[in-house]
Coordinates of C-alpha atoms and ligand atoms in Angstrom, one line a residue:
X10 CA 40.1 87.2 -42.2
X11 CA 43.8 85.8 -41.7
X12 CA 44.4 81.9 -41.2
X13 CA 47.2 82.0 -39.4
X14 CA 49.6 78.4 -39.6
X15 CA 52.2 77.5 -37.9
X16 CA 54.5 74.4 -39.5
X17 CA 53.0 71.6 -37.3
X18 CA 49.6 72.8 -37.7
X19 CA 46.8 73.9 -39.7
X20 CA 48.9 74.8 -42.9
X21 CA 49.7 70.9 -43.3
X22 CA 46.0 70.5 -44.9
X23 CA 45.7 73.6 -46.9
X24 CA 44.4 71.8 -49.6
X25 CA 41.3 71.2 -47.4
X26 CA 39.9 74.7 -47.7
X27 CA 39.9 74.6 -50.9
X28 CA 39.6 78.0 -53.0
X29 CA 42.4 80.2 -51.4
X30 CA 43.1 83.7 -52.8
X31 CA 46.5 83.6 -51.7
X32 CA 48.9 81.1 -49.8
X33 CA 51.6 83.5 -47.5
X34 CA 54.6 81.7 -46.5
X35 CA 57.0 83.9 -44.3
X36 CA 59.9 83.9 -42.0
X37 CA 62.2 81.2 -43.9
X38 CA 65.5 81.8 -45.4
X39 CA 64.4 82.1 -49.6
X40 CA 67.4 80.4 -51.8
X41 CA 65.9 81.0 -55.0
X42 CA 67.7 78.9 -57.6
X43 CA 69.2 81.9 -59.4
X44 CA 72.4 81.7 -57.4
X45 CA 71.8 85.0 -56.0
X46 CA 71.8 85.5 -52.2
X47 CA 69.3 84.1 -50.3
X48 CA 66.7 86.2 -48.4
X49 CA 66.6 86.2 -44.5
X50 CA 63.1 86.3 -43.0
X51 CA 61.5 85.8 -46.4
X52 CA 58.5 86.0 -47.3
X53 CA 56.4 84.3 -50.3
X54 CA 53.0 84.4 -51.9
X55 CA 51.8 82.0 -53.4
X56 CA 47.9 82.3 -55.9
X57 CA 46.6 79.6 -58.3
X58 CA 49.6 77.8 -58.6
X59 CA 51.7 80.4 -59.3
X60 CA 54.3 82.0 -57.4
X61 CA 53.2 86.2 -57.0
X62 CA 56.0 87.8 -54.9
X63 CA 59.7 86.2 -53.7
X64 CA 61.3 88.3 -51.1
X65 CA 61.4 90.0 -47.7
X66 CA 58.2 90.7 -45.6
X67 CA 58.3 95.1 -46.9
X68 CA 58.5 93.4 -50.7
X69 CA 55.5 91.0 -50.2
X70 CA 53.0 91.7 -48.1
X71 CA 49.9 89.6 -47.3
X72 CA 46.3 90.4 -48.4
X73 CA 43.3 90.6 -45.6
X74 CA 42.1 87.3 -46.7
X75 CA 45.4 85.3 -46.8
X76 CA 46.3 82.0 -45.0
X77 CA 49.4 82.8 -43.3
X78 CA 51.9 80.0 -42.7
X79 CA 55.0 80.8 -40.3
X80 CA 57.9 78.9 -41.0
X81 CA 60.6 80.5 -39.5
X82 CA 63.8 78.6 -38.9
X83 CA 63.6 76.6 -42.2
X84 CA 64.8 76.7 -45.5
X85 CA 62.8 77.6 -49.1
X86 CA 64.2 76.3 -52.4
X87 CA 62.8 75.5 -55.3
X88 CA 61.6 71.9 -55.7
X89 CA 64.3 69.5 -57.4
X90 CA 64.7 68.8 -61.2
X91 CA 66.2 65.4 -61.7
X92 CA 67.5 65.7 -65.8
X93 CA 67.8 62.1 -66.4
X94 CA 64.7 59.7 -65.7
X95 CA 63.0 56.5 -67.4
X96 CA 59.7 55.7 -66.5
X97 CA 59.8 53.0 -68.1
X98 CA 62.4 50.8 -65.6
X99 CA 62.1 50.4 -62.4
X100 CA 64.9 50.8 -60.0
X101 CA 65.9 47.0 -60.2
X102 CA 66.9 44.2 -62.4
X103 CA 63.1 43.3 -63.6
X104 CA 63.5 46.4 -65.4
X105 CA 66.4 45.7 -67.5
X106 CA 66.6 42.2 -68.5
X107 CA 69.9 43.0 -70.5
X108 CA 71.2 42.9 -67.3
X109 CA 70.4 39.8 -66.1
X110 CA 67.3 38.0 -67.8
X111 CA 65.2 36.3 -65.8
X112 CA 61.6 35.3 -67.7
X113 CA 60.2 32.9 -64.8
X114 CA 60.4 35.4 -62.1
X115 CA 60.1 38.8 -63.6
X116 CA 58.3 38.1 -67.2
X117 CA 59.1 41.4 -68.8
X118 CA 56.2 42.3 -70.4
X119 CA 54.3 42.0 -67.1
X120 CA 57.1 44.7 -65.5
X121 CA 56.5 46.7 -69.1
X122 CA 52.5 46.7 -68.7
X123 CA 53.2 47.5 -64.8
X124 CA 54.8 50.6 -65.8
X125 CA 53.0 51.5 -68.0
X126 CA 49.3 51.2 -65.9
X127 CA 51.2 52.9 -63.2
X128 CA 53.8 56.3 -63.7
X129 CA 52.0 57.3 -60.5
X130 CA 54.0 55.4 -58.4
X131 CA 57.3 57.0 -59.6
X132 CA 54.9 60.6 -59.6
X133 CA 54.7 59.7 -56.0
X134 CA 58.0 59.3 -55.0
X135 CA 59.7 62.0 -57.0
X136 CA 57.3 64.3 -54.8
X137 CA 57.8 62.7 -52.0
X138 CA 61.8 63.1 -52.4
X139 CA 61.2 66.6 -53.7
X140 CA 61.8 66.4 -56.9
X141 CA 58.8 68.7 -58.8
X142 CA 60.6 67.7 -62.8
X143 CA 61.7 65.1 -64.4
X144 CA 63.3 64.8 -67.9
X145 CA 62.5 61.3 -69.0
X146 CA 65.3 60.4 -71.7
X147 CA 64.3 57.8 -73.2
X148 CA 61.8 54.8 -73.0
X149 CA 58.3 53.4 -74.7
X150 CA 56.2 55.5 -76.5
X151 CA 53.7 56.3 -73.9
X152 CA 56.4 58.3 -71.9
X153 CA 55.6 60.8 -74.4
X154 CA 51.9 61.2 -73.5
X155 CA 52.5 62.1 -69.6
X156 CA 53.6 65.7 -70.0
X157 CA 50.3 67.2 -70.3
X158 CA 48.3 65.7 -67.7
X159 CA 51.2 66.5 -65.6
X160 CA 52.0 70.1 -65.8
X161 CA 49.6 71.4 -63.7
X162 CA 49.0 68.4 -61.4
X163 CA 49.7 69.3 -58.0
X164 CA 50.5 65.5 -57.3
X165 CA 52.7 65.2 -60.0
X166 CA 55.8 66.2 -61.3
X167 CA 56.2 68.5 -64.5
X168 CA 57.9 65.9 -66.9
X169 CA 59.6 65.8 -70.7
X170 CA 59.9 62.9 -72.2
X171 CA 61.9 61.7 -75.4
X172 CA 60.2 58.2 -75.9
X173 CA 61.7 55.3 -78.0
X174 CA 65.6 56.0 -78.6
X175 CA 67.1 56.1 -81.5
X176 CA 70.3 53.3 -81.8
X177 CA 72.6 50.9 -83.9
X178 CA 72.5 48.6 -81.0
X179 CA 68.8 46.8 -81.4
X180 CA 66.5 44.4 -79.4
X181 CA 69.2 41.8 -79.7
X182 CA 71.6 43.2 -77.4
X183 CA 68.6 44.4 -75.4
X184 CA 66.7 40.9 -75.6
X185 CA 63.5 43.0 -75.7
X186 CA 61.3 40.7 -77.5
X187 CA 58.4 42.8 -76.7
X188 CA 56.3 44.9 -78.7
X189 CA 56.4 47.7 -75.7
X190 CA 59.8 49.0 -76.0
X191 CA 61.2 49.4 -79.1
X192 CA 64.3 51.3 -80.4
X193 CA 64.5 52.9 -83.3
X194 CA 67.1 52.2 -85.8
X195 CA 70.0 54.1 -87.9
X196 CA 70.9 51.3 -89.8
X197 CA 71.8 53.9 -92.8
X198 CA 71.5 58.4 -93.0
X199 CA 67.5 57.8 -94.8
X200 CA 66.5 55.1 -91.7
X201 CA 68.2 57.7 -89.3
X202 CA 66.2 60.4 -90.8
X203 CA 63.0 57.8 -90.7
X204 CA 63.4 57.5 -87.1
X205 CA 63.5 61.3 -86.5
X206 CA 60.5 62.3 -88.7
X207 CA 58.2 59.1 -86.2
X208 CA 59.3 60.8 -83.7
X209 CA 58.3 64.2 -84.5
X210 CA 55.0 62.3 -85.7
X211 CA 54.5 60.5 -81.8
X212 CA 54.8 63.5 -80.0
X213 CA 58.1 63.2 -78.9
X214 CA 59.5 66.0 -76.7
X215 CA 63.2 65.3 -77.6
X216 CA 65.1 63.2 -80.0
X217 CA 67.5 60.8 -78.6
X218 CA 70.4 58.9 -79.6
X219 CA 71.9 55.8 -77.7
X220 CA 75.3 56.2 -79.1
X221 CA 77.2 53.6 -78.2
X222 CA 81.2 53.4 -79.8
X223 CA 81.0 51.6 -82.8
X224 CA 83.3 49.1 -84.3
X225 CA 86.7 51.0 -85.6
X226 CA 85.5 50.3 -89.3
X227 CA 81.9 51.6 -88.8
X228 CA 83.2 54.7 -87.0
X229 CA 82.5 57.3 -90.1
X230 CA 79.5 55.5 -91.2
X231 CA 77.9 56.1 -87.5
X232 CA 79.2 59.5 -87.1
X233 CA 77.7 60.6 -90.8
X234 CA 74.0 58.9 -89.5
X235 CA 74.8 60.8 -85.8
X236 CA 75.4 64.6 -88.1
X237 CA 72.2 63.8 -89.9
X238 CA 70.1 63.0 -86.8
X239 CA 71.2 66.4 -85.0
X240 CA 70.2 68.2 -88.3
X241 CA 67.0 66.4 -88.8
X242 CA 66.2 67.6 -84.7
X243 CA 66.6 70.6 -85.4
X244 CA 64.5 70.9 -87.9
X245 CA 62.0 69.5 -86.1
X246 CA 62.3 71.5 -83.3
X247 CA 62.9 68.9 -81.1
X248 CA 66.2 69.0 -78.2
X249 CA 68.9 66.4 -79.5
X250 CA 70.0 64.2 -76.7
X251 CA 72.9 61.8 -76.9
X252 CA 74.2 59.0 -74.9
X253 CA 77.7 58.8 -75.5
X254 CA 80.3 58.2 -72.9
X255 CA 83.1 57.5 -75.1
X256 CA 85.4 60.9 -75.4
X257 CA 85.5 60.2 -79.3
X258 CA 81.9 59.4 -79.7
X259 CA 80.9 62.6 -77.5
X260 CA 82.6 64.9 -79.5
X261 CA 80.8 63.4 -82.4
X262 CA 77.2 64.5 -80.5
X263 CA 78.9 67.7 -79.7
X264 CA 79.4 68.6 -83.5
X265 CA 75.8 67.3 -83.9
X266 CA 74.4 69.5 -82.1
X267 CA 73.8 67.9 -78.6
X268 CA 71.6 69.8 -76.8
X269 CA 72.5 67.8 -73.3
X270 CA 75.0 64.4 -72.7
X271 CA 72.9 62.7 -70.7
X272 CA 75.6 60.9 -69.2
X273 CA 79.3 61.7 -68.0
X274 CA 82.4 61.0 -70.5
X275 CA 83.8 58.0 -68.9
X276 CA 86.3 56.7 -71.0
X277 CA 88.8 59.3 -71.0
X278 CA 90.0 62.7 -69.3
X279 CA 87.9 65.2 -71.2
X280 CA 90.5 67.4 -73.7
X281 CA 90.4 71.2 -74.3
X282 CA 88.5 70.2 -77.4
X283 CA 85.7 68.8 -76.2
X284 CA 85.6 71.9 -73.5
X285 CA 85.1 74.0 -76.7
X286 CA 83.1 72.2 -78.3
X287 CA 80.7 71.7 -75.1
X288 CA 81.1 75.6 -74.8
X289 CA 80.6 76.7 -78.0
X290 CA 77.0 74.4 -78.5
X291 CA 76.0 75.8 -75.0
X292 CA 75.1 72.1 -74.4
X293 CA 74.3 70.4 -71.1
X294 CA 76.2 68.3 -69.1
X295 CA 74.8 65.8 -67.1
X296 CA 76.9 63.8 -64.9
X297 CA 75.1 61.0 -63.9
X298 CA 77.8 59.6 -61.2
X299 CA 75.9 57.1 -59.1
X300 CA 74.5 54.7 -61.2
X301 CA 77.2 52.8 -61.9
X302 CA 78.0 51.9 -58.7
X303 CA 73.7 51.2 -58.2
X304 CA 74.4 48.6 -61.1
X305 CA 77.3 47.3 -58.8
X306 CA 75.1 47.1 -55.9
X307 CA 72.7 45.6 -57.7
X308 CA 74.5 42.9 -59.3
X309 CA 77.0 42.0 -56.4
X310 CA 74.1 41.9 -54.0
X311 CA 72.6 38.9 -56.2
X312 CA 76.5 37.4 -56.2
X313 CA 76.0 37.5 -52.8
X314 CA 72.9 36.7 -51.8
X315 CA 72.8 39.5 -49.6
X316 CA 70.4 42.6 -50.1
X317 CA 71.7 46.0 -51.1
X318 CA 70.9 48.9 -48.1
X319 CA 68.5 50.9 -49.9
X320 CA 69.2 54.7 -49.2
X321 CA 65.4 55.8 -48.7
X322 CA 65.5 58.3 -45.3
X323 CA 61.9 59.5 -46.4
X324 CA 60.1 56.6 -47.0
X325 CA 59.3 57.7 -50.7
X326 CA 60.2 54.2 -52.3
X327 CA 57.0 51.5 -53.0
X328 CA 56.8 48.7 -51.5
X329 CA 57.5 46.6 -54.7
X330 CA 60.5 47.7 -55.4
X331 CA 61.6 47.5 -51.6
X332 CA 61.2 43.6 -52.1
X333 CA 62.5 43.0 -55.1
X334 CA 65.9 44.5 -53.7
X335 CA 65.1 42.5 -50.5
X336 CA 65.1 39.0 -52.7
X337 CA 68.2 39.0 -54.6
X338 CA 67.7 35.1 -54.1
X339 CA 65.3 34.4 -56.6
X340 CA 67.9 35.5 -59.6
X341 CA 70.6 34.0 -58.3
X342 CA 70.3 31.1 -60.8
X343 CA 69.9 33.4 -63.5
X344 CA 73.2 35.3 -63.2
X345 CA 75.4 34.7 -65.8
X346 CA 78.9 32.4 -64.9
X347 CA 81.4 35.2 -65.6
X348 CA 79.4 37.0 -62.3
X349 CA 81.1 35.0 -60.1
X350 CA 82.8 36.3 -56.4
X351 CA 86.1 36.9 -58.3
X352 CA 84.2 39.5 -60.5
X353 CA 82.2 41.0 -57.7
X354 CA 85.2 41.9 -55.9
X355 CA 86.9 43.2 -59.0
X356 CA 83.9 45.6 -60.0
X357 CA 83.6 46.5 -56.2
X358 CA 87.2 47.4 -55.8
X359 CA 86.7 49.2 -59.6
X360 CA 83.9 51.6 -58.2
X361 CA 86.1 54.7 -57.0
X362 CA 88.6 54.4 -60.0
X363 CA 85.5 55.2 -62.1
X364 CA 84.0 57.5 -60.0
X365 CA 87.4 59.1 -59.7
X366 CA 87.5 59.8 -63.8
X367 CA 84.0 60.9 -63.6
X368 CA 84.8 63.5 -60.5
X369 CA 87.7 64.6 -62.2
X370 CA 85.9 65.6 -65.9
X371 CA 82.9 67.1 -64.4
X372 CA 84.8 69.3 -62.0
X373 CA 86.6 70.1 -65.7
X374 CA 83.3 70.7 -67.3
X375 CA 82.9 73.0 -64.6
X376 CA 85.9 74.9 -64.8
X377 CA 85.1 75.5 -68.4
X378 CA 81.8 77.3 -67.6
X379 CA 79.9 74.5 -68.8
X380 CA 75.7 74.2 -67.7
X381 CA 75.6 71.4 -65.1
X382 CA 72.5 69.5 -64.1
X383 CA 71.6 67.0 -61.4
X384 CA 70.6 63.6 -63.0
X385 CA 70.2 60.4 -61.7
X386 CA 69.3 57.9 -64.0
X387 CA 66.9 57.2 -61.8
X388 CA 64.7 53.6 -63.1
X389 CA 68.5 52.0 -63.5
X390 CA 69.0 49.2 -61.1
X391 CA 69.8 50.6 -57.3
X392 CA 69.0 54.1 -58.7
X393 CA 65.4 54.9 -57.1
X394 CA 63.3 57.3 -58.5
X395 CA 63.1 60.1 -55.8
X396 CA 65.8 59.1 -52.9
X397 CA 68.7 58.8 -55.4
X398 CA 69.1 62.5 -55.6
X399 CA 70.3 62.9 -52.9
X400 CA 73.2 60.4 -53.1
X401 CA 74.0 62.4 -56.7
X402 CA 73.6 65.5 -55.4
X403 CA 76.0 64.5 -52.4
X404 CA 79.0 62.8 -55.1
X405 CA 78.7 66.5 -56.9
X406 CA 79.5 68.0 -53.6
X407 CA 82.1 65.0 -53.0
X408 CA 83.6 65.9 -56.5
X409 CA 84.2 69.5 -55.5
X410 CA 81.4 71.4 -56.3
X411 CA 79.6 74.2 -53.7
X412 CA 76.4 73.4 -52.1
X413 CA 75.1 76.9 -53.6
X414 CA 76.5 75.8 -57.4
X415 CA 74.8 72.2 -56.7
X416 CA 71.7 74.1 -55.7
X417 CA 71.5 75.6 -59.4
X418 CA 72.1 72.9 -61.0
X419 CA 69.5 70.7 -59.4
X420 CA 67.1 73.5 -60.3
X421 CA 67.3 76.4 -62.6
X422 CA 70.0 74.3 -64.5
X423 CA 67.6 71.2 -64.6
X424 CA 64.4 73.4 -66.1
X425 CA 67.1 74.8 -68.4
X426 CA 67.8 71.1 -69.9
X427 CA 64.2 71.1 -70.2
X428 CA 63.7 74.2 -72.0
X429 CA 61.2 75.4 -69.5
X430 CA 63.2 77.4 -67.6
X431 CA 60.3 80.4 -67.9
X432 CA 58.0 78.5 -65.9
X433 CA 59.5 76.6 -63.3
X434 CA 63.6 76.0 -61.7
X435 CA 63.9 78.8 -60.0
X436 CA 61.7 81.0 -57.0
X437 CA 60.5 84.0 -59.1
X438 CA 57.3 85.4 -59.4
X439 CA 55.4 84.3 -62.4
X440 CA 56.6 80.8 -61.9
X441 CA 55.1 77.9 -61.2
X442 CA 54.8 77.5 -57.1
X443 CA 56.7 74.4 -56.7
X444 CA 59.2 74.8 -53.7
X445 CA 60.9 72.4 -50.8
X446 CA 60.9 73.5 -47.0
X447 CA 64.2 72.1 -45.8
X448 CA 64.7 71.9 -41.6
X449 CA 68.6 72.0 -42.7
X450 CA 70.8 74.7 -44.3
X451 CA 71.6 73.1 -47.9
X452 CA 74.0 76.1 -48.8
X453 CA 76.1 74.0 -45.9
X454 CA 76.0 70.8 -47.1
X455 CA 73.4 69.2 -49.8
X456 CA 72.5 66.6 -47.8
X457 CA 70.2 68.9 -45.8
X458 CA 67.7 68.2 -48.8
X459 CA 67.0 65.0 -47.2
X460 CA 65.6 66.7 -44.1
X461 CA 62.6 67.6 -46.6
X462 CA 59.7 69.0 -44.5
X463 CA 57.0 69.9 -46.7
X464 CA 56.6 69.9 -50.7
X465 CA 54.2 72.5 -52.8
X466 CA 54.0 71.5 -56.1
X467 CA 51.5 74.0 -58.5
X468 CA 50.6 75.9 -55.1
X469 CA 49.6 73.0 -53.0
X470 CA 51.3 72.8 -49.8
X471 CA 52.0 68.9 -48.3
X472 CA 53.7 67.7 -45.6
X473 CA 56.3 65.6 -47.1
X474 CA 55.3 62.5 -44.6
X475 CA 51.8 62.8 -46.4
X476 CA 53.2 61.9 -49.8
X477 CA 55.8 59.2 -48.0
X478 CA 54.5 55.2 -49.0
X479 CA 55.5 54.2 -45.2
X480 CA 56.2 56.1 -42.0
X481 CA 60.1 56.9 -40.8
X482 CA 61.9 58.0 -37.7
X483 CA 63.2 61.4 -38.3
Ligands
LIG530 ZN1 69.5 56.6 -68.8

């Protein structure tokens, strides 16, 4: 016997029946991920977990006992890879008390412990913002321990994590006195090495390398420790990735082997060598254009005294967070003098020139033939796990790129950067089931991934409101 489903009904609880042969979704427009063109009146089945057949109703056809769910009118992609997570902060200030330290309010190892007893609550909201994979690029060592549990959890998404980060920079510069978050060092080529090899030994998915510019005279002695890292990665099998925003510096990681730069070059206009370079390493590129101006937000709101707007239209942001960024208040006698209204108005009035440098070397990235993937950030101050994709998916579309190219990167690019680009990114069968239903056409404008409908992670179908914290009008 068919169930037969319409949107608004009895499909919303599929995960009530329990064992189901075979989920059918049909009548949507499919956008796969590959970049290919999409498929009108598509149809989908899904069985344990697994996507089984992508493509018109004559392609894929339902078996006797399949639950049928019509959703014609709406839109199928794959669900969202954000390439550039931590785990470990928490989309404001208490996170990172580099930025403005503030022990009576928001003791950091109480934020640390918080994070730690609860991944969860980011789990929640990447779902709930469709996001089905993250790629967490650095934080404490028990980042590393959430990829297996989470692989084939329906109410979580499929992560990669590269734990503790290897830097020059230390826990001074960090003030993380705690014993929860530690870097490790590359004070010489045998400690870089060192740091590698514990790594490897932690479980580590990825090595990486906060590679901040050095002083002029400690340029070669840095760039020697940076070679050695890449090598020792590779022999270890593990994905080099580097932080380094500085042209010079990101060359550097280029010639080391980067597998992705986690961040935009910012510095500079990128140069033809560096487009080689990034070519001939087939190395990522991850943007990361808004959370700069979340820092911004963050800061000047506390300058102000006046909350930041927090861009959440689906009510996937906990209710913690919501009031820390609703009580900018209680740091304001924390903020360091030189963050006075003079500065605030400076760094406001600084946002688009930065963003403008950013736009401009992406979109050169791009016209290089470069792999691009969507990345938030996401944990940085005003940079929310889950709802901040949207607002970086939007500045890639601001910076020139197609909805359809954005589409790809967000997905099949993002499980790419991940290196698990056979088993999830993109809507093909033998993947994992993991898809978005969109009331809005995103090949028109990516914004229409905020008009999120429903979420299936590993085959189970939810109404996005289900995994929302709090109830909005839309
Ligand atoms: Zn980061």
């Amino acid at each position: 016997m068919k169930i037969r489903c319409w949107m608004a009904a009895c499909c919303l609880s599929l995960t009530g029946y329990g064992a189901i042969a075979q989920t059918y979704l049909q009548g949507a427009t499919i956008i796969d991920g590959t970049g290919g063109p999409a498929i009108e009146d598509g149809a989908i089945i899904v069985a344990n977990g697994q996507l089984a057949c992508v493509g018109s109703r004559q392609q894929c056809r339902p078996l006797a006992d399949s639950v049928i769910v019509d959703i014609e009118g709406r839109f199928i992609t794959p669900g969202l890879v954000d390439a550039h997570v931590h785990f470990g902060q928490t989309g404001w200030l208490d996170g990172r008390p580099d930025g403005i330290s503030a022990p009576d309010v928001y003791p950091y190892q109480k934020t640390a412990n918080d994070a730690k007893a609860n991944p969860g609550r980011w789990q929640q909201s990447y779902l709930c913002s469709g996001i089905t994979a993250v790629f967490d690029v650095g934080g404490p060592f028990w980042t590393t321990q959430l990829r297996a549990a989470a692989d084939n959890n329906p109410k979580a998404a499929h992560v990669k994590a590269a734990g503790p980060l290897i830097s020059w920079a230390g826990r001074e510069q960090m003030q993380l006195n705690d014993e929860i978050y530690s870097f490790l060092p590359m004070g010489s080529v045998e400690e870089s090495l060192a740091s590698v090899s514990k790594l490897k030994a932690m479980g580590a998915q990825a090595v990486k390398v906060w590679f901040l510019a050095p002083p002029a005279d400690q340029r070669d002695g840095m760039d020697q420790r940076m070679l050695a890292i890449g090598a020792a990665a590779q022999q270890a099998g593990l994905p080099l990735l580097v932080h380094a925003t500085s042209l010079r510096e990101a060359k550097v990681a280029l010639r080391a082997g980067a597998h992705m730069l986690v961040h935009s070059v910012s510095d500079l206009p990128v140069d033809q060598e560096f487009l080689d370079l990034l070519i001939e390493n087939n190395t990522v590129y991850a943007p990361t254009l808004v959370v700069g101006s979340g820092w911004t937000r963050a800061l000047t709101s506390i300058v102000f005294n006046t909350p930041a707007p927090i861009d959440d239209p689906n009510g996937c942001v906990d209710q913690q967070t919501i009031d820390n960024i609703n009580q900018p208040n209680l740091l304001r006698e924390y903020l360091p003098d030189r963050l006075d209204n003079q500065w605030a108005y400076r760094r406001l009035e600084g946002v688009g020139h930065e963003l403008a440098l950013l736009e401009e070397n992406l979109m050169a990235v791009h016209a290089a033939g470069a792999t691009i993937v969507t990345a938030t950030d996401a944990g940085n101050p005003m940079t929310l796990h889950g709802p901040s994709i949207y607002a970086e998916m939007e500045a890639m579309q601001s910076a020139g790129l197609t909805p359809e190219q954005i589409i790809v990167m967000a997905t099949k690019n993002g499980a790419k950067a991940m290196q698990d680009q056979n088993r999830f990114g993109t809507l093909e069968a033998g993947k994992a089931a993991d898809l978005l239903v969109l009331r809005q056409d995103p090949r028109e404008d990516v914004a229409a991934f905020r008009t999120l409908s429903h979420v299936m992670r590993a085959g189970v179908l939810r109404k996005q409101s289900e995994l929302a914290y709090r109830a909005v009008n839309n």
